[in-house]
Amino acid sequence: MAESQSSVSDGAAVKAAGASGTVTSVAGSVVDVRFALDALPAVWNALEVERPGAQPLILEVQQHLGRDTVRTVAMQPTSGLARGAKAVDTGSPIRVPVGEAVLGRLMDVVGRPLDRKPALPDTVPRWAIHRPAPTLVRQGRADEVMWTGIKVIDLLAPLPKGGKAAMFGGAGVGKTVLIMELIRTMVEAYAGISVFAGIGERSREGHELLLELEQSGVLARTALVFGQMNEPPGARWRVGMSAMTVAEYFRDERGENVLLLMDNVFRFVQAGAEVSGLLGRLPSRMGYQPTLASEIAELEQRIASAGNAAITSIQAVYVPADDFTDPAVAETFSHLDASIVLSREMASEGLYPAIDPLVSTSALLDPRLIGPEHYATAQDVRRIIAHYRELQEVIALLGIDELSRSDRAAVKRARRLLRFLTQPFQVTEAFTGRPGRTVGIAETLAGCRVILSGEVDEWAEGDFYMVGGFDEVRAHHAVEAAP
């Protein structure tokens, strides 16, 4: 609490009186500003540049070029900005509105509304976006499961409450749909606060998400912060920190659990690489910025439980060219408690959510945390699907009849398990015509055990596809079996 109080001052949007400087150079998003000798603003301080007929341009100080000049990165387009314009030091980093007033609102990186609703009043508290992570003494353990109602996640990669989970996948495998479903189910199940960070998103996707949340009735408990694809790299680089700051307010000041969703963390890294290039830093491996590790750590380490409340983060991570050895992807992996990997091969087969059951993992998949029954079932499911994957090449070459009896039985059960772990989502109901399903972990475990036992080896595979619990499988089979 002391950390939060020290950075809020009196809680209102009060700006410290600061020195004023003059813009001396504008090169795209990079703006140089000259101040009086030895009166330079601190690194990360925000500067405001007044523009006729428009809102002030916000600049963030990145470098001190000498005793009188700073190099900054703009958070909005700099078109029309001329040399000689006056820039005023606000005396603090970028500050964004926080609290109840931001719920149900869509904001940009500096807290300005994007939803065509009235601007937030000056009385709304504002916090600086650069904040320290909770100390180890304040942090709690992320060993409690946050159940999602999505069968394959709860069974094989349970999400930790107060931890970090990420969904990795290339383009078009269902990351954003999964994020949208998680927003709906988590707000409804846990009645907490959701904060969504749209990093490098298309404006169409933001509009669709806003409408979806409004129609589902969860917008009133959700804050959205967007740095769109067409915005300067500085906005896309800092929007994750703006959303994090909104989430920290509810955790630290209100004692509420917060679900922080980020889509897409790779765009955050990409924006940082753009900024790094604009600032003249030499690139590192594969053209990424030399500060890649520290930038990701600065964001990820703030996601934690503190006191009696927690921030739980679920992040979408685009995998360029499906290359999981990419430095941005590999560095993100190192901070996670759970990794959900989406498979293009499964998506092409229509197995949605296209989560690969063999490479998706969680630190909570431990018999001491989830119980021996859950752990044993998850391991058996993985083992039989792994065996099926090993046999696929043999089946393609020689046919399934050339397998031994035990191998044929394993293939049947694995194929039925893969289909049972598919699930219709509420957010896709309008497109698929299938009502969405939420399934408890007990139902999931019971269904998997029935399939593993061999009782339903002769049932049609279609009975298991896109259903909820096993009762629905039985109902489908009864209809098919009826004369």
PDB file of C-alpha atoms in Angstrom, residues 149-289:
ATOM      1  CA  GLY A 149     -14.761 -24.133 -17.539  1.00  0.00           C
ATOM      2  CA  ILE A 150     -12.702 -24.940 -20.670  1.00  0.00           C
ATOM      3  CA  LYS A 151     -12.036 -28.680 -20.533  1.00  0.00           C
ATOM      4  CA  VAL A 152      -8.608 -28.938 -22.104  1.00  0.00           C
ATOM      5  CA  ILE A 153      -7.193 -25.996 -20.112  1.00  0.00           C
ATOM      6  CA  ASP A 154      -8.538 -27.121 -16.736  1.00  0.00           C
ATOM      7  CA  LEU A 155      -7.397 -30.717 -17.333  1.00  0.00           C
ATOM      8  CA  LEU A 156      -3.914 -30.259 -18.797  1.00  0.00           C
ATOM      9  CA  ALA A 157      -2.795 -26.658 -18.158  1.00  0.00           C
ATOM     10  CA  PRO A 158      -4.695 -25.284 -15.135  1.00  0.00           C
ATOM     11  CA  LEU A 159      -4.324 -21.531 -14.749  1.00  0.00           C
ATOM     12  CA  PRO A 160      -2.829 -20.189 -11.508  1.00  0.00           C
ATOM     13  CA  LYS A 161      -4.672 -17.505  -9.583  1.00  0.00           C
ATOM     14  CA  GLY A 162      -2.232 -14.636  -9.199  1.00  0.00           C
ATOM     15  CA  GLY A 163       0.078 -16.103 -11.832  1.00  0.00           C
ATOM     16  CA  LYS A 164       0.892 -15.673 -15.493  1.00  0.00           C
ATOM     17  CA  ALA A 165      -0.342 -17.795 -18.360  1.00  0.00           C
ATOM     18  CA  ALA A 166       0.129 -17.289 -22.073  1.00  0.00           C
ATOM     19  CA  MET A 167      -1.366 -18.669 -25.259  1.00  0.00           C
ATOM     20  CA  PHE A 168       1.172 -19.189 -28.013  1.00  0.00           C
ATOM     21  CA  GLY A 169       0.196 -19.594 -31.634  1.00  0.00           C
ATOM     22  CA  GLY A 170       0.608 -18.320 -35.158  1.00  0.00           C
ATOM     23  CA  ALA A 171      -1.965 -16.301 -37.071  1.00  0.00           C
ATOM     24  CA  GLY A 172      -5.482 -17.689 -37.352  1.00  0.00           C
ATOM     25  CA  VAL A 173      -5.382 -20.483 -34.764  1.00  0.00           C
ATOM     26  CA  GLY A 174      -7.848 -18.919 -32.302  1.00  0.00           C
ATOM     27  CA  LYS A 175      -5.901 -16.880 -29.713  1.00  0.00           C
ATOM     28  CA  THR A 176      -8.266 -13.883 -29.689  1.00  0.00           C
ATOM     29  CA  VAL A 177     -11.412 -16.044 -29.576  1.00  0.00           C
ATOM     30  CA  LEU A 178      -9.985 -17.898 -26.577  1.00  0.00           C
ATOM     31  CA  ILE A 179      -9.168 -14.592 -24.852  1.00  0.00           C
ATOM     32  CA  MET A 180     -12.722 -13.325 -25.419  1.00  0.00           C
ATOM     33  CA  GLU A 181     -14.217 -16.543 -24.036  1.00  0.00           C
ATOM     34  CA  LEU A 182     -12.003 -16.308 -20.957  1.00  0.00           C
ATOM     35  CA  ILE A 183     -13.133 -12.733 -20.291  1.00  0.00           C
ATOM     36  CA  ARG A 184     -16.753 -13.828 -20.325  1.00  0.00           C
ATOM     37  CA  THR A 185     -16.363 -16.967 -18.235  1.00  0.00           C
ATOM     38  CA  MET A 186     -14.002 -15.441 -15.668  1.00  0.00           C
ATOM     39  CA  VAL A 187     -16.092 -12.342 -15.014  1.00  0.00           C
ATOM     40  CA  GLU A 188     -19.235 -14.457 -14.672  1.00  0.00           C
ATOM     41  CA  ALA A 189     -17.600 -17.142 -12.494  1.00  0.00           C
ATOM     42  CA  TYR A 190     -15.431 -14.986 -10.234  1.00  0.00           C
ATOM     43  CA  ALA A 191     -17.270 -11.634 -10.294  1.00  0.00           C
ATOM     44  CA  GLY A 192     -13.927  -9.868 -10.389  1.00  0.00           C
ATOM     45  CA  ILE A 193     -12.507  -7.045 -12.450  1.00  0.00           C
ATOM     46  CA  SER A 194     -11.167  -7.600 -15.950  1.00  0.00           C
ATOM     47  CA  VAL A 195      -8.670  -5.314 -17.648  1.00  0.00           C
ATOM     48  CA  PHE A 196      -7.984  -5.864 -21.342  1.00  0.00           C
ATOM     49  CA  ALA A 197      -4.841  -4.528 -23.020  1.00  0.00           C
ATOM     50  CA  GLY A 198      -5.107  -4.428 -26.798  1.00  0.00           C
ATOM     51  CA  ILE A 199      -1.506  -4.125 -27.976  1.00  0.00           C
ATOM     52  CA  GLY A 200      -1.196  -3.546 -31.699  1.00  0.00           C
ATOM     53  CA  GLU A 201      -4.775  -4.656 -32.329  1.00  0.00           C
ATOM     54  CA  ARG A 202      -6.845  -3.779 -35.348  1.00  0.00           C
ATOM     55  CA  SER A 203      -9.521  -1.159 -34.670  1.00  0.00           C
ATOM     56  CA  ARG A 204     -12.136  -3.624 -35.979  1.00  0.00           C
ATOM     57  CA  GLU A 205     -11.140  -6.162 -33.307  1.00  0.00           C
ATOM     58  CA  GLY A 206     -11.447  -3.547 -30.582  1.00  0.00           C
ATOM     59  CA  HIS A 207     -14.903  -2.547 -31.771  1.00  0.00           C
ATOM     60  CA  GLU A 208     -16.038  -6.184 -31.933  1.00  0.00           C
ATOM     61  CA  LEU A 209     -14.699  -6.865 -28.437  1.00  0.00           C
ATOM     62  CA  LEU A 210     -16.469  -3.805 -27.023  1.00  0.00           C
ATOM     63  CA  LEU A 211     -19.795  -4.884 -28.563  1.00  0.00           C
ATOM     64  CA  GLU A 212     -19.338  -8.478 -27.395  1.00  0.00           C
ATOM     65  CA  LEU A 213     -18.640  -7.425 -23.804  1.00  0.00           C
ATOM     66  CA  GLU A 214     -21.601  -5.042 -23.852  1.00  0.00           C
ATOM     67  CA  GLN A 215     -23.992  -7.697 -25.175  1.00  0.00           C
ATOM     68  CA  SER A 216     -22.768 -10.297 -22.675  1.00  0.00           C
ATOM     69  CA  GLY A 217     -23.332  -7.920 -19.750  1.00  0.00           C
ATOM     70  CA  VAL A 218     -19.746  -7.957 -18.436  1.00  0.00           C
ATOM     71  CA  LEU A 219     -18.593  -4.579 -19.792  1.00  0.00           C
ATOM     72  CA  ALA A 220     -19.513  -2.856 -16.522  1.00  0.00           C
ATOM     73  CA  ARG A 221     -16.768  -4.877 -14.779  1.00  0.00           C
ATOM     74  CA  THR A 222     -14.174  -4.479 -17.538  1.00  0.00           C
ATOM     75  CA  ALA A 223     -11.724  -1.723 -18.472  1.00  0.00           C
ATOM     76  CA  LEU A 224     -10.192  -1.686 -21.955  1.00  0.00           C
ATOM     77  CA  VAL A 225      -6.943   0.027 -22.891  1.00  0.00           C
ATOM     78  CA  PHE A 226      -5.953   0.007 -26.557  1.00  0.00           C
ATOM     79  CA  GLY A 227      -2.845   0.906 -28.512  1.00  0.00           C
ATOM     80  CA  GLN A 228      -3.976   0.204 -32.039  1.00  0.00           C
ATOM     81  CA  MET A 229      -1.967  -1.113 -34.954  1.00  0.00           C
ATOM     82  CA  ASN A 230      -2.080   2.243 -36.771  1.00  0.00           C
ATOM     83  CA  GLU A 231      -0.721   4.184 -33.776  1.00  0.00           C
ATOM     84  CA  PRO A 232       2.935   5.151 -33.282  1.00  0.00           C
ATOM     85  CA  PRO A 233       5.225   2.524 -31.750  1.00  0.00           C
ATOM     86  CA  GLY A 234       5.442   4.470 -28.486  1.00  0.00           C
ATOM     87  CA  ALA A 235       1.710   3.985 -27.860  1.00  0.00           C
ATOM     88  CA  ARG A 236       1.887   0.258 -28.585  1.00  0.00           C
ATOM     89  CA  TRP A 237       4.991  -0.029 -26.402  1.00  0.00           C
ATOM     90  CA  ARG A 238       3.463   1.557 -23.309  1.00  0.00           C
ATOM     91  CA  VAL A 239      -0.185   0.462 -23.504  1.00  0.00           C
ATOM     92  CA  GLY A 240       0.552  -2.749 -21.592  1.00  0.00           C
ATOM     93  CA  MET A 241       1.916  -0.689 -18.692  1.00  0.00           C
ATOM     94  CA  SER A 242      -1.148   1.566 -18.755  1.00  0.00           C
ATOM     95  CA  ALA A 243      -3.443  -1.457 -18.453  1.00  0.00           C
ATOM     96  CA  MET A 244      -1.215  -2.932 -15.746  1.00  0.00           C
ATOM     97  CA  THR A 245      -1.505   0.277 -13.737  1.00  0.00           C
ATOM     98  CA  VAL A 246      -5.313   0.145 -13.911  1.00  0.00           C
ATOM     99  CA  ALA A 247      -5.187  -3.460 -12.659  1.00  0.00           C
ATOM    100  CA  GLU A 248      -2.765  -2.582  -9.831  1.00  0.00           C
ATOM    101  CA  TYR A 249      -5.121   0.073  -8.494  1.00  0.00           C
ATOM    102  CA  PHE A 250      -7.936  -2.454  -7.999  1.00  0.00           C
ATOM    103  CA  ARG A 251      -5.539  -4.958  -6.420  1.00  0.00           C
ATOM    104  CA  ASP A 252      -3.740  -2.576  -4.080  1.00  0.00           C
ATOM    105  CA  GLU A 253      -6.378   0.025  -3.207  1.00  0.00           C
ATOM    106  CA  ARG A 254      -9.615  -1.958  -3.491  1.00  0.00           C
ATOM    107  CA  GLY A 255      -8.391  -5.440  -2.579  1.00  0.00           C
ATOM    108  CA  GLU A 256     -10.087  -6.989  -5.622  1.00  0.00           C
ATOM    109  CA  ASN A 257      -8.894  -9.857  -7.778  1.00  0.00           C
ATOM    110  CA  VAL A 258      -8.169  -8.743 -11.317  1.00  0.00           C
ATOM    111  CA  LEU A 259      -7.953 -10.676 -14.552  1.00  0.00           C
ATOM    112  CA  LEU A 260      -5.481  -8.936 -16.873  1.00  0.00           C
ATOM    113  CA  LEU A 261      -5.690  -9.988 -20.502  1.00  0.00           C
ATOM    114  CA  MET A 262      -3.126  -8.930 -23.083  1.00  0.00           C
ATOM    115  CA  ASP A 263      -3.460  -9.393 -26.806  1.00  0.00           C
ATOM    116  CA  ASN A 264      -0.769  -9.461 -28.125  1.00  0.00           C
ATOM    117  CA  VAL A 265       2.521  -9.531 -26.186  1.00  0.00           C
ATOM    118  CA  PHE A 266       4.555 -10.063 -29.354  1.00  0.00           C
ATOM    119  CA  ARG A 267       3.294  -6.679 -30.609  1.00  0.00           C
ATOM    120  CA  PHE A 268       4.628  -5.145 -27.384  1.00  0.00           C
ATOM    121  CA  VAL A 269       8.063  -6.584 -28.153  1.00  0.00           C
ATOM    122  CA  GLN A 270       7.768  -5.510 -31.775  1.00  0.00           C
ATOM    123  CA  ALA A 271       6.931  -1.932 -30.763  1.00  0.00           C
ATOM    124  CA  GLY A 272       9.922  -1.919 -28.405  1.00  0.00           C
ATOM    125  CA  ALA A 273      12.134  -3.006 -31.279  1.00  0.00           C
ATOM    126  CA  GLU A 274      10.787  -0.148 -33.412  1.00  0.00           C
ATOM    127  CA  VAL A 275      11.444   2.377 -30.636  1.00  0.00           C
ATOM    128  CA  SER A 276      14.919   0.969 -30.069  1.00  0.00           C
ATOM    129  CA  GLY A 277      15.742   1.394 -33.759  1.00  0.00           C
ATOM    130  CA  LEU A 278      14.365   4.931 -33.804  1.00  0.00           C
ATOM    131  CA  LEU A 279      16.590   5.796 -30.840  1.00  0.00           C
ATOM    132  CA  GLY A 280      19.637   4.520 -32.682  1.00  0.00           C
ATOM    133  CA  ARG A 281      20.429   1.453 -30.564  1.00  0.00           C
ATOM    134  CA  LEU A 282      22.274  -1.381 -32.259  1.00  0.00           C
ATOM    135  CA  PRO A 283      19.992  -4.392 -32.747  1.00  0.00           C
ATOM    136  CA  SER A 284      20.607  -7.669 -30.976  1.00  0.00           C
ATOM    137  CA  ARG A 285      19.870 -11.253 -32.083  1.00  0.00           C
ATOM    138  CA  MET A 286      17.479 -11.535 -35.057  1.00  0.00           C
ATOM    139  CA  GLY A 287      17.103  -7.754 -35.114  1.00  0.00           C
ATOM    140  CA  TYR A 288      15.457  -7.457 -31.688  1.00  0.00           C
ATOM    141  CA  GLN A 289      16.285  -4.644 -29.296  1.00  0.00           C
TER     142      GLN A 289
END
